[in-house]
């Protein structure tokens, strides 16, 4: 199957995902007609809102594929923009933070994506960890406001690292020079997003069906061991089943999927802890049924850089 | 065209979703009064109104900032259809409320910031008396408290450019001037009505 042309594979993929969503929508519709208790109705409404948001996301993905890498980069840059906006909006800021915030949005965010476009890997990898790390506190210090200085600078750096640096590693997969795979790099991105999101959905479903023991009740009350193990292993298996679209063998695909699932879980947990330390339940209200955009991207934040570097280390010359 | 660009840019940068907490958007003549922390405030309330109401609702803006011939002046005059007031005052300036009364007499609605100047606090400071005098002279006009969340963080006093921090516009329940209510009591009540809308 690895011999299939790229657009042929893509057609199969969208047909597969489309069929999956049709089944999910039908189940959601049937459940909504059967459920009687108000508590059950709330769960089903939540499920159906998630499924609807899924349709929108897959449509956006299709547009990105059809219009090419530039469109995909712009879509991810917009995602970084909105998630950074959600992060900064929820974080307490002072007037003196405006210059470093402006530099984050108007300088580092576009620059990071431009570096992917020009495939300048060396600067892409250090722009934010080195240059933003040093410039942001400098800009804040120049204003002379020292109240909560370290806290304010650290929060902004966390936001920029997560929403711009980490997220940008997903579209950066399109720049990896894997021999014999140059026209199919879009599938690496698809593989990453598909495994992360299937893992999220399956953990939610397994947790609702069998969840008893909570992993971290204070941080994230909805995460259970049953959901994590059941959903995580199913997502790993589904990831392995997608090996034909990747440069990996089935076993390698399973290993990669496992790492993505594990990192995604840790990302969800860490961002939940950050969110709760700021006294909020959702990052925003942008996506119906999904809270904010960052609520959907939290797993990608942690999974994308690790998947990118593992693939780069083992599969590029 | 300019108005759509302006609204698009506002939504993209700072959001500004309207929350009709205590009233609905209607064609009734109204004075919207809000806390003031940023030059984005005028734009945010104006953009939060449904299109049919936008054309008949005029922000009240300071002539010294919005009255020039530059881009800001053009936007204020041609797009926002602002009413310019002279903050300097003085005997020769006459009644600073006169242009506002003219607008209300024509049946148009107004957006005003009773603090008179931008503040850095989350909750509004003391109100100036203009709101009371307008309420006294135009009892048929509905007074709507509005709380603006975050514009003072997105574009604080002294900042060169606005940054993307999500803002919200919360419209409260109409307020009426009591029959025997004196100026200080009414202004304190109006200020509290805005503060209560803060999340």
Short mmCIF file of C-alpha atoms in Angstrom, two decimals:
data_model
loop_
_atom_site.label_atom_id
_atom_site.label_comp_id
_atom_site.label_asym_id
_atom_site.label_seq_id
_atom_site.Cartn_x
_atom_site.Cartn_y
_atom_site.Cartn_z
CA UNK A 1 0.00 0.00 0.00
CA UNK A 2 2.97 2.34 0.46
CA UNK A 3 3.14 2.66 -3.31
CA UNK A 4 -0.12 4.59 -3.54
CA UNK A 5 0.01 8.15 -4.84
CA UNK A 6 -0.32 10.88 -2.23
CA UNK A 7 -3.69 12.22 -3.36
CA UNK A 8 -5.05 8.68 -3.56
CA UNK A 9 -4.05 7.99 0.04
CA UNK A 10 -5.57 11.29 1.09
CA UNK A 11 -8.89 10.44 -0.53
CA UNK A 12 -8.95 7.13 1.35
CA UNK A 13 -8.13 8.90 4.57
CA UNK A 14 -10.83 11.51 4.33
CA UNK A 15 -13.32 8.82 3.28
CA UNK A 16 -12.30 6.77 6.34
CA UNK A 17 -12.48 9.68 8.77
CA UNK A 18 -15.72 10.86 7.18
CA UNK A 19 -17.28 7.40 7.62
CA UNK A 20 -16.11 7.34 11.25
CA UNK A 21 -17.72 10.72 11.88
CA UNK A 22 -20.96 9.70 10.15
CA UNK A 23 -21.15 6.67 12.47
CA UNK A 24 -20.34 8.84 15.49
CA UNK A 25 -22.97 11.42 14.48
CA UNK A 26 -25.57 8.67 14.01
CA UNK A 27 -24.80 7.16 17.42
CA UNK A 28 -24.99 10.62 19.00
CA UNK A 29 -28.33 11.28 17.31
CA UNK A 30 -29.74 7.91 18.43
CA UNK A 31 -28.50 8.39 21.99
CA UNK A 32 -30.01 11.88 22.16
CA UNK A 33 -33.44 10.37 21.34
CA UNK A 34 -33.17 7.63 23.98
CA UNK A 35 -31.65 9.38 26.97
CA UNK A 36 -34.13 10.42 29.67
CA UNK A 37 -32.25 11.74 32.73
CA UNK A 38 -31.04 15.36 32.75
CA UNK A 39 -27.56 14.16 33.74
CA UNK A 40 -27.40 11.78 30.79
CA UNK A 41 -28.71 14.51 28.49
CA UNK A 42 -25.85 16.81 29.53
CA UNK A 43 -23.30 14.09 28.69
CA UNK A 44 -24.89 13.36 25.31
CA UNK A 45 -25.16 17.07 24.47
CA UNK A 46 -21.47 17.41 25.30
CA UNK A 47 -20.65 14.39 23.12
CA UNK A 48 -22.68 15.73 20.18
CA UNK A 49 -21.08 19.17 20.46
CA UNK A 50 -17.67 17.46 20.34
CA UNK A 51 -18.66 15.50 17.22
CA UNK A 52 -19.89 18.69 15.50
CA UNK A 53 -16.62 20.46 16.32
CA UNK A 54 -14.85 17.42 14.78
CA UNK A 55 -16.61 17.93 11.47
CA UNK A 56 -15.37 21.52 11.40
CA UNK A 57 -11.81 20.47 12.24
CA UNK A 58 -11.65 17.80 9.56
CA UNK A 59 -12.98 20.34 7.02
CA UNK A 60 -10.21 22.76 8.02
CA UNK A 61 -7.68 19.95 7.63
CA UNK A 62 -8.97 19.13 4.14
CA UNK A 63 -8.69 22.78 3.12
CA UNK A 64 -5.10 22.81 4.40
CA UNK A 65 -4.21 19.75 2.32
CA UNK A 66 -5.91 20.98 -0.84
CA UNK A 67 -4.38 24.46 -0.73
CA UNK A 68 -0.86 23.22 0.04
CA UNK A 69 1.85 23.73 2.67
CA UNK A 70 1.51 27.54 2.77
CA UNK A 71 -2.16 27.23 3.76
CA UNK A 72 -1.27 24.60 6.37
CA UNK A 73 1.38 26.90 7.84
CA UNK A 74 -1.07 29.80 7.96
CA UNK A 75 -3.68 27.62 9.68
CA UNK A 76 -1.18 26.56 12.34
CA UNK A 77 0.09 30.13 12.73
CA UNK A 78 -3.52 31.22 13.35
CA UNK A 79 -3.88 28.37 15.84
CA UNK A 80 -0.77 29.62 17.65
CA UNK A 81 -2.18 33.14 17.57
CA UNK A 82 -5.52 32.13 19.11
CA UNK A 83 -4.03 29.81 21.71
CA UNK A 84 -1.45 32.42 22.76
CA UNK A 85 -4.27 34.95 22.98
CA UNK A 86 -6.23 32.57 25.20
CA UNK A 87 -3.17 31.96 27.37
CA UNK A 88 -2.28 35.64 27.80
CA UNK A 89 -5.93 36.62 28.34
CA UNK A 90 -6.27 34.18 31.24
CA UNK A 91 -2.92 35.22 32.73
CA UNK A 92 -2.75 38.31 34.94
CA UNK A 93 -0.73 41.00 33.12
CA UNK A 94 0.34 44.54 33.93
CA UNK A 95 0.70 47.57 31.66
CA UNK A 96 4.49 47.02 31.62
CA UNK A 97 3.96 43.61 29.97
CA UNK A 98 2.66 45.16 26.74
CA UNK A 99 6.11 45.41 25.04
CA UNK A 100 7.07 41.74 25.63
CA UNK A 101 3.54 40.61 24.71
CA UNK A 102 3.69 42.68 21.52
CA UNK A 103 7.09 41.12 20.67
CA UNK A 104 5.65 37.63 21.23
CA UNK A 105 2.67 38.17 18.92
CA UNK A 106 4.06 40.50 16.29
CA UNK A 107 7.71 39.36 16.07
CA UNK A 108 8.36 35.84 17.37
CA UNK A 109 5.14 34.18 16.19
CA UNK A 110 5.42 35.23 12.51
CA UNK A 111 9.20 34.69 12.53
CA UNK A 112 8.89 31.14 13.88
CA UNK A 113 6.49 30.19 11.04
CA UNK A 114 8.55 32.03 8.44
CA UNK A 115 11.55 29.91 9.51
CA UNK A 116 9.52 26.76 8.80
CA UNK A 117 8.60 28.14 5.38
CA UNK A 118 12.28 28.80 4.54
CA UNK A 119 13.27 25.48 6.18
CA UNK A 120 15.95 27.18 8.31
CA UNK A 121 16.04 24.44 10.92
CA UNK A 122 18.95 25.80 12.99
CA UNK A 123 17.24 29.08 13.86
CA UNK A 124 13.78 27.47 14.06
CA UNK A 125 15.04 25.24 16.88
CA UNK A 126 16.57 28.03 18.99
CA UNK A 127 14.63 31.21 18.15
CA UNK A 128 12.28 31.04 21.11
CA UNK A 129 14.35 29.02 23.64
CA UNK A 130 17.32 31.38 23.19
CA UNK A 131 16.39 34.72 21.64
CA UNK A 132 12.84 35.15 22.97
CA UNK A 133 14.02 33.82 26.33
CA UNK A 134 16.54 36.66 26.56
CA UNK A 135 14.61 39.44 24.81
CA UNK A 136 11.26 39.17 26.63
CA UNK A 137 12.65 39.81 30.15
CA UNK A 138 14.83 42.60 28.73
CA UNK A 139 11.79 44.38 27.28
CA UNK A 140 9.91 43.96 30.56
CA UNK A 141 12.88 45.20 32.60
CA UNK A 142 13.26 48.31 30.44
CA UNK A 143 9.82 49.47 31.58
CA UNK A 144 11.06 49.56 35.17
CA UNK A 145 8.11 47.73 36.74
CA UNK A 146 9.53 45.10 39.13
CA UNK A 147 6.33 43.90 40.80
CA UNK A 148 6.01 40.09 40.31
CA UNK A 149 8.71 40.43 37.64
CA UNK A 150 9.87 36.81 37.53
CA UNK A 151 6.29 35.49 37.65
CA UNK A 152 5.13 37.75 34.82
CA UNK A 153 8.09 36.96 32.57
CA UNK A 154 7.89 33.23 33.31
CA UNK A 155 4.17 33.07 32.50
CA UNK A 156 4.64 34.77 29.14
CA UNK A 157 7.59 32.54 28.27
CA UNK A 158 5.54 29.47 29.11
CA UNK A 159 2.74 30.72 26.90
CA UNK A 160 5.07 31.41 23.98
CA UNK A 161 6.87 28.06 24.34
CA UNK A 162 3.63 26.07 24.46
CA UNK A 163 1.47 27.84 21.92
CA UNK A 164 4.07 28.94 19.36
CA UNK A 165 7.24 26.89 19.78
CA UNK A 166 5.65 23.52 20.60
CA UNK A 167 2.66 23.86 18.25
CA UNK A 168 4.91 24.94 15.35
CA UNK A 169 6.62 21.53 15.46
CA UNK A 170 3.47 19.98 13.99
CA UNK A 171 3.62 21.83 10.62
CA UNK A 172 7.45 21.60 10.78
CA UNK A 173 6.95 17.88 10.02
CA UNK A 174 6.33 19.07 6.44
CA UNK A 175 10.03 20.05 6.19
CA UNK A 176 11.57 16.68 7.15
CA UNK A 177 13.68 15.18 4.36
CA UNK A 178 12.81 11.51 4.65
CA UNK A 179 14.24 9.60 1.64
CA UNK A 180 11.48 8.35 -0.67
CA UNK A 181 8.78 10.16 1.31
CA UNK A 182 9.15 13.78 0.15
CA UNK A 183 5.74 14.05 -1.56
CA UNK A 184 3.93 12.40 1.36
CA UNK A 185 5.07 14.44 4.35
CA UNK A 186 1.56 15.75 4.91
CA UNK A 187 0.66 12.27 6.24
CA UNK A 188 3.13 12.60 9.10
CA UNK A 189 1.15 15.63 10.24
CA UNK A 190 -2.10 13.76 9.73
CA UNK A 191 -0.73 10.78 11.69
CA UNK A 192 0.24 13.01 14.63
CA UNK A 193 -3.08 14.88 14.80
CA UNK A 194 -5.15 11.72 14.20
CA UNK A 195 -3.42 9.74 16.97
CA UNK A 196 -3.59 12.65 19.45
CA UNK A 197 -7.28 13.29 18.80
CA UNK A 198 -8.32 9.61 18.70
CA UNK A 199 -6.52 9.19 22.00
CA UNK A 200 -8.44 12.16 23.48
CA UNK A 201 -11.79 10.85 22.25
CA UNK A 202 -11.16 7.23 23.22
CA UNK A 203 -9.90 8.18 26.69
CA UNK A 204 -13.10 10.22 27.11
CA UNK A 205 -15.30 7.34 25.95
CA UNK A 206 -13.46 4.63 27.98
CA UNK A 207 -13.47 6.94 30.99
CA UNK A 208 -17.24 7.52 30.71
CA UNK A 209 -17.94 3.78 30.27
CA UNK A 210 -15.52 2.14 32.72
CA UNK A 211 -13.84 4.98 34.64
CA UNK A 212 -13.51 4.37 38.39
CA UNK A 213 -10.04 5.29 39.68
CA UNK A 214 -8.99 8.89 39.04
CA UNK A 215 -5.39 9.53 37.96
CA UNK A 216 -5.10 13.05 39.39
CA UNK A 217 -8.45 14.08 40.90
CA UNK A 218 -7.37 17.61 41.78
CA UNK A 219 -5.81 18.45 38.43
CA UNK A 220 -8.27 16.82 36.05
CA UNK A 221 -11.31 15.08 37.56
CA UNK A 222 -12.31 13.47 34.25
CA UNK A 223 -9.05 11.53 33.72
CA UNK A 224 -9.25 7.94 34.99
CA UNK A 225 -6.83 5.00 34.85
CA UNK A 226 -9.45 2.95 32.97
CA UNK A 227 -9.83 5.75 30.40
CA UNK A 228 -6.09 6.27 30.09
CA UNK A 229 -5.21 2.59 29.63
CA UNK A 230 -8.24 1.61 27.49
CA UNK A 231 -8.20 4.75 25.36
CA UNK A 232 -4.41 4.96 25.17
CA UNK A 233 -3.95 1.36 24.06
CA UNK A 234 -6.78 1.58 21.48
CA UNK A 235 -5.28 4.79 20.08
CA UNK A 236 -1.85 3.11 19.91
CA UNK A 237 -3.42 0.18 18.03
CA UNK A 238 -5.23 2.55 15.65
CA UNK A 239 -1.95 4.42 15.14
CA UNK A 240 -0.20 1.15 14.26
CA UNK A 241 -3.01 0.43 11.77
CA UNK A 242 -2.13 3.71 10.01
CA UNK A 243 1.48 2.58 9.36
CA UNK A 244 0.90 2.45 5.59
CA UNK A 245 0.66 6.24 5.37
CA UNK A 246 3.92 6.76 7.28
CA UNK A 247 7.59 5.97 6.64
CA UNK A 248 7.37 3.54 9.62
CA UNK A 249 6.92 -0.24 9.88
CA UNK A 250 3.78 -1.34 11.78
CA UNK A 251 5.85 -1.88 14.94
CA UNK A 252 7.57 1.50 14.59
CA UNK A 253 4.19 3.15 13.99
CA UNK A 254 2.88 1.55 17.18
CA UNK A 255 5.91 2.85 19.10
CA UNK A 256 5.48 6.35 17.70
CA UNK A 257 1.74 6.29 18.43
CA UNK A 258 2.49 5.16 22.00
CA UNK A 259 4.89 8.08 22.53
CA UNK A 260 2.32 10.50 21.05
CA UNK A 261 -0.40 9.12 23.34
CA UNK A 262 1.84 9.33 26.42
CA UNK A 263 3.04 12.86 25.66
CA UNK A 264 -0.49 13.94 24.79
CA UNK A 265 -1.75 12.66 28.13
CA UNK A 266 1.02 14.50 30.01
CA UNK A 267 0.30 17.66 28.00
CA UNK A 268 -3.39 17.55 28.87
CA UNK A 269 -2.54 17.01 32.52
CA UNK A 270 0.08 19.80 32.69
CA UNK A 271 -2.08 22.36 30.91
CA UNK A 272 -5.00 21.44 33.12
CA UNK A 273 -2.79 22.13 36.15
CA UNK A 274 -1.75 25.52 34.71
CA UNK A 275 -5.37 26.37 33.98
CA UNK A 276 -6.52 25.45 37.46
CA UNK A 277 -3.69 27.37 39.09
CA UNK A 278 -5.21 30.39 37.32
CA UNK A 279 -8.70 29.50 38.55
CA UNK A 280 -10.31 28.58 35.20
CA UNK A 281 -11.98 25.43 33.84
CA UNK A 282 -11.64 26.14 30.11
CA UNK A 283 -9.12 28.21 28.16
CA UNK A 284 -11.84 30.05 26.28
CA UNK A 285 -15.16 29.73 24.48
CA UNK A 286 -14.02 29.66 20.86
CA UNK A 287 -14.95 26.05 19.95
CA UNK A 288 -18.47 24.92 20.88
CA UNK A 289 -18.27 21.86 23.13
CA UNK A 290 -14.48 22.07 23.34
CA UNK A 291 -13.90 25.10 25.56
CA UNK A 292 -11.09 27.12 24.05
CA UNK A 293 -8.78 26.22 21.16
CA UNK A 294 -6.02 25.48 23.69
CA UNK A 295 -8.29 22.87 25.33
CA UNK A 296 -8.07 20.94 22.05
CA UNK A 297 -4.38 21.68 21.42
CA UNK A 298 -3.01 20.83 24.89
CA UNK A 299 -2.05 17.27 23.89
CA UNK A 300 -0.57 18.44 20.57
CA UNK A 301 1.65 20.94 22.44
CA UNK A 302 3.49 18.13 24.21
CA UNK A 303 3.31 15.45 21.52
CA UNK A 304 4.41 17.50 18.46
CA UNK A 305 8.02 18.39 19.46
CA UNK A 306 8.81 14.86 20.68
CA UNK A 307 7.30 13.20 17.60
CA UNK A 308 9.14 15.70 15.37
CA UNK A 309 12.54 15.03 16.96
CA UNK A 310 12.15 11.24 17.12
CA UNK A 311 11.23 11.19 13.43
CA UNK A 312 14.02 13.59 12.54
CA UNK A 313 16.60 11.62 14.53
CA UNK A 314 15.72 8.13 13.31
CA UNK A 315 14.31 8.66 9.83
CA UNK A 316 16.23 11.49 8.17
CA UNK A 317 19.82 11.04 6.95
CA UNK B 1 -16.16 49.08 3.87
CA UNK B 2 -13.95 50.81 6.47
CA UNK B 3 -16.46 49.86 9.16
CA UNK B 4 -16.28 46.15 8.22
CA UNK B 5 -12.47 46.28 8.20
CA UNK B 6 -12.50 47.99 11.59
CA UNK B 7 -14.90 45.42 13.06
CA UNK B 8 -12.91 42.55 11.51
CA UNK B 9 -9.63 43.84 12.92
CA UNK B 10 -11.20 44.34 16.36
CA UNK B 11 -12.66 40.82 16.43
CA UNK B 12 -9.38 39.27 15.25
CA UNK B 13 -7.20 41.13 17.71
CA UNK B 14 -9.26 41.47 20.90
CA UNK B 15 -12.55 39.64 20.24
CA UNK B 16 -15.04 41.79 22.10
CA UNK B 17 -17.96 39.36 22.19
CA UNK B 18 -21.21 41.07 23.34
CA UNK B 19 -22.99 39.65 26.41
CA UNK B 20 -26.53 40.99 26.77
CA UNK B 21 -26.83 40.21 30.48
CA UNK B 22 -29.56 42.60 31.61
CA UNK B 23 -31.19 43.80 28.39
CA UNK B 24 -31.65 42.98 24.71
CA UNK B 25 -30.42 44.97 21.72
CA UNK B 26 -33.44 47.06 20.63
CA UNK B 27 -34.13 50.17 18.60
CA UNK B 28 -35.16 52.13 21.74
CA UNK B 29 -33.25 55.35 22.28
CA UNK B 30 -30.47 54.68 24.78
CA UNK B 31 -27.43 56.08 26.53
CA UNK B 32 -24.83 53.35 27.00
CA UNK B 33 -22.42 54.30 29.80
CA UNK B 34 -19.26 52.29 30.47
CA UNK B 35 -16.01 52.09 32.41
CA UNK B 36 -13.07 53.58 30.53
CA UNK B 37 -9.59 52.04 30.46
CA UNK B 38 -8.45 52.21 26.86
CA UNK B 39 -8.77 53.86 23.46
CA UNK B 40 -10.27 50.54 22.31
CA UNK B 41 -13.40 51.10 24.46
CA UNK B 42 -15.33 53.21 21.96
CA UNK B 43 -14.61 50.78 19.16
CA UNK B 44 -15.51 47.73 21.27
CA UNK B 45 -19.00 48.93 22.28
CA UNK B 46 -19.73 50.22 18.77
CA UNK B 47 -18.62 46.88 17.22
CA UNK B 48 -20.62 44.89 19.80
CA UNK B 49 -23.92 46.50 18.70
CA UNK B 50 -25.92 44.84 15.90
CA UNK B 51 -25.41 46.62 12.56
CA UNK B 52 -28.82 48.38 12.45
CA UNK B 53 -28.18 50.00 15.85
CA UNK B 54 -24.60 51.02 15.02
CA UNK B 55 -25.59 53.78 12.59
CA UNK B 56 -27.80 55.51 15.15
CA UNK B 57 -25.53 55.16 18.19
CA UNK B 58 -22.86 57.82 18.54
CA UNK B 59 -19.78 57.47 20.76
CA UNK B 60 -18.89 60.61 22.67
CA UNK B 61 -15.17 61.25 22.23
CA UNK B 62 -12.67 63.85 23.38
CA UNK B 63 -11.99 66.44 20.69
CA UNK B 64 -8.33 66.76 21.73
CA UNK B 65 -7.64 63.09 20.85
CA UNK B 66 -10.21 62.12 18.22
CA UNK B 67 -10.83 65.54 16.62
CA UNK B 68 -7.67 65.78 14.47
CA UNK B 69 -7.27 65.48 10.72
CA UNK B 70 -5.29 62.20 10.92
CA UNK B 71 -6.50 58.61 10.59
CA UNK B 72 -8.02 58.59 14.10
CA UNK B 73 -9.95 61.78 13.38
CA UNK B 74 -11.30 60.43 10.10
CA UNK B 75 -12.38 57.16 11.67
CA UNK B 76 -14.08 58.98 14.56
CA UNK B 77 -15.89 61.39 12.25
CA UNK B 78 -16.80 59.29 9.21
CA UNK B 79 -17.07 55.72 10.49
CA UNK B 80 -17.95 55.89 14.19
CA UNK B 81 -19.99 59.12 13.66
CA UNK B 82 -18.66 60.28 17.01
CA UNK B 83 -19.85 63.34 18.90
CA UNK B 84 -16.77 65.36 19.84
CA UNK B 85 -16.68 67.19 23.15
CA UNK B 86 -14.20 69.72 24.40
CA UNK B 87 -12.67 68.48 27.67
CA UNK B 88 -10.79 71.72 28.33
CA UNK B 89 -13.95 73.49 29.54
CA UNK B 90 -13.67 77.11 30.66
CA UNK B 91 -16.23 79.90 30.38
CA UNK B 92 -15.72 80.58 26.67
CA UNK B 93 -16.20 76.88 25.78
CA UNK B 94 -19.90 77.08 26.70
CA UNK B 95 -21.93 74.03 27.76
CA UNK B 96 -19.82 70.95 26.95
CA UNK B 97 -23.00 68.82 26.90
CA UNK B 98 -24.66 70.87 24.13
CA UNK B 99 -23.64 68.54 21.23
CA UNK B 100 -24.88 65.55 23.25
CA UNK B 101 -28.26 67.19 23.90
CA UNK B 102 -28.57 67.95 20.18
CA UNK B 103 -28.02 64.28 19.32
CA UNK B 104 -30.51 63.06 21.92
CA UNK B 105 -33.07 65.62 20.76
CA UNK B 106 -32.76 64.09 17.27
CA UNK B 107 -33.69 60.69 18.70
CA UNK B 108 -30.19 59.21 18.39
CA UNK B 109 -28.43 57.03 21.00
CA UNK B 110 -25.10 57.78 22.72
CA UNK B 111 -22.10 55.91 24.16
CA UNK B 112 -20.49 57.80 27.03
CA UNK B 113 -17.69 57.23 29.54
CA UNK B 114 -18.78 59.09 32.70
CA UNK B 115 -15.35 58.82 34.36
CA UNK B 116 -14.21 61.41 31.82
CA UNK B 117 -10.75 59.91 31.43
CA UNK B 118 -9.06 56.51 31.18
CA UNK B 119 -8.27 54.73 34.45
CA UNK B 120 -5.95 51.83 35.18
CA UNK B 121 -8.23 50.08 37.69
CA UNK B 122 -10.45 47.09 36.99
CA UNK B 123 -13.54 48.88 38.38
CA UNK B 124 -14.65 52.39 37.37
CA UNK B 125 -13.72 55.50 39.40
CA UNK B 126 -16.14 58.31 40.40
CA UNK B 127 -18.53 59.47 37.67
CA UNK B 128 -18.77 63.05 36.43
CA UNK B 129 -22.17 64.71 36.51
CA UNK B 130 -22.93 64.70 32.76
CA UNK B 131 -24.84 61.41 32.93
CA UNK B 132 -27.09 62.81 35.70
CA UNK B 133 -27.86 65.99 33.78
CA UNK B 134 -28.72 64.07 30.61
CA UNK B 135 -30.91 61.66 32.59
CA UNK B 136 -32.74 64.64 34.10
CA UNK B 137 -33.38 66.34 30.74
CA UNK B 138 -34.20 63.20 28.72
CA UNK B 139 -36.25 60.93 31.04
CA UNK B 140 -37.56 58.85 28.09
CA UNK B 141 -34.04 57.64 27.17
CA UNK B 142 -33.01 54.25 28.59
CA UNK B 143 -29.72 54.27 30.54
CA UNK B 144 -27.74 51.05 29.96
CA UNK B 145 -24.68 50.25 32.13
CA UNK B 146 -21.89 48.55 30.19
CA UNK B 147 -18.84 46.80 31.63
CA UNK B 148 -15.80 46.46 29.40
CA UNK B 149 -13.62 43.52 30.39
CA UNK B 150 -9.90 43.67 29.56
CA UNK B 151 -9.44 46.58 27.07
CA UNK B 152 -7.36 48.29 29.75
CA UNK B 153 -5.02 45.29 29.59
CA UNK B 154 -4.98 45.00 25.79
CA UNK B 155 -4.21 48.68 25.21
CA UNK B 156 -3.39 50.41 28.50
CA UNK B 157 -2.66 54.10 28.91
CA UNK B 158 0.84 54.80 27.62
CA UNK B 159 1.11 51.72 25.36
CA UNK B 160 2.12 52.31 21.73
CA UNK B 161 0.06 49.55 20.11
CA UNK B 162 -2.74 47.25 21.28
CA UNK B 163 -1.88 43.59 21.95
CA UNK B 164 -4.17 40.56 21.46
CA UNK B 165 -5.92 40.01 24.78
CA UNK B 166 -9.53 38.82 24.58
CA UNK B 167 -12.07 41.46 25.66
CA UNK B 168 -15.79 41.22 26.40
CA UNK B 169 -18.64 43.75 26.42
CA UNK B 170 -21.33 43.18 29.05
CA UNK B 171 -24.62 45.08 28.78
CA UNK B 172 -26.59 45.39 32.04
CA UNK B 173 -30.22 46.12 33.00
CA UNK B 174 -31.58 49.65 32.32
CA UNK B 175 -31.23 52.18 35.11
CA UNK B 176 -33.77 54.98 35.77
CA UNK B 177 -33.31 58.22 37.68
CA UNK B 178 -35.51 58.13 40.82
CA UNK B 179 -38.12 60.87 41.33
CA UNK B 180 -36.45 62.33 44.43
CA UNK B 181 -32.95 61.00 43.79
CA UNK B 182 -30.13 63.54 44.14
CA UNK B 183 -27.07 63.77 41.91
CA UNK B 184 -24.54 62.04 44.18
CA UNK B 185 -26.85 59.11 44.96
CA UNK B 186 -27.72 58.56 41.29
CA UNK B 187 -24.09 58.73 40.13
CA UNK B 188 -23.02 56.29 42.85
CA UNK B 189 -25.81 53.91 41.82
CA UNK B 190 -24.85 54.19 38.14
CA UNK B 191 -21.21 53.48 38.96
CA UNK B 192 -22.20 50.45 41.07
CA UNK B 193 -24.36 49.17 38.19
CA UNK B 194 -21.26 49.08 35.96
CA UNK B 195 -19.09 47.49 38.68
CA UNK B 196 -21.65 44.75 39.33
CA UNK B 197 -21.32 43.58 35.73
CA UNK B 198 -17.60 42.83 36.25
CA UNK B 199 -17.01 39.05 36.32
#
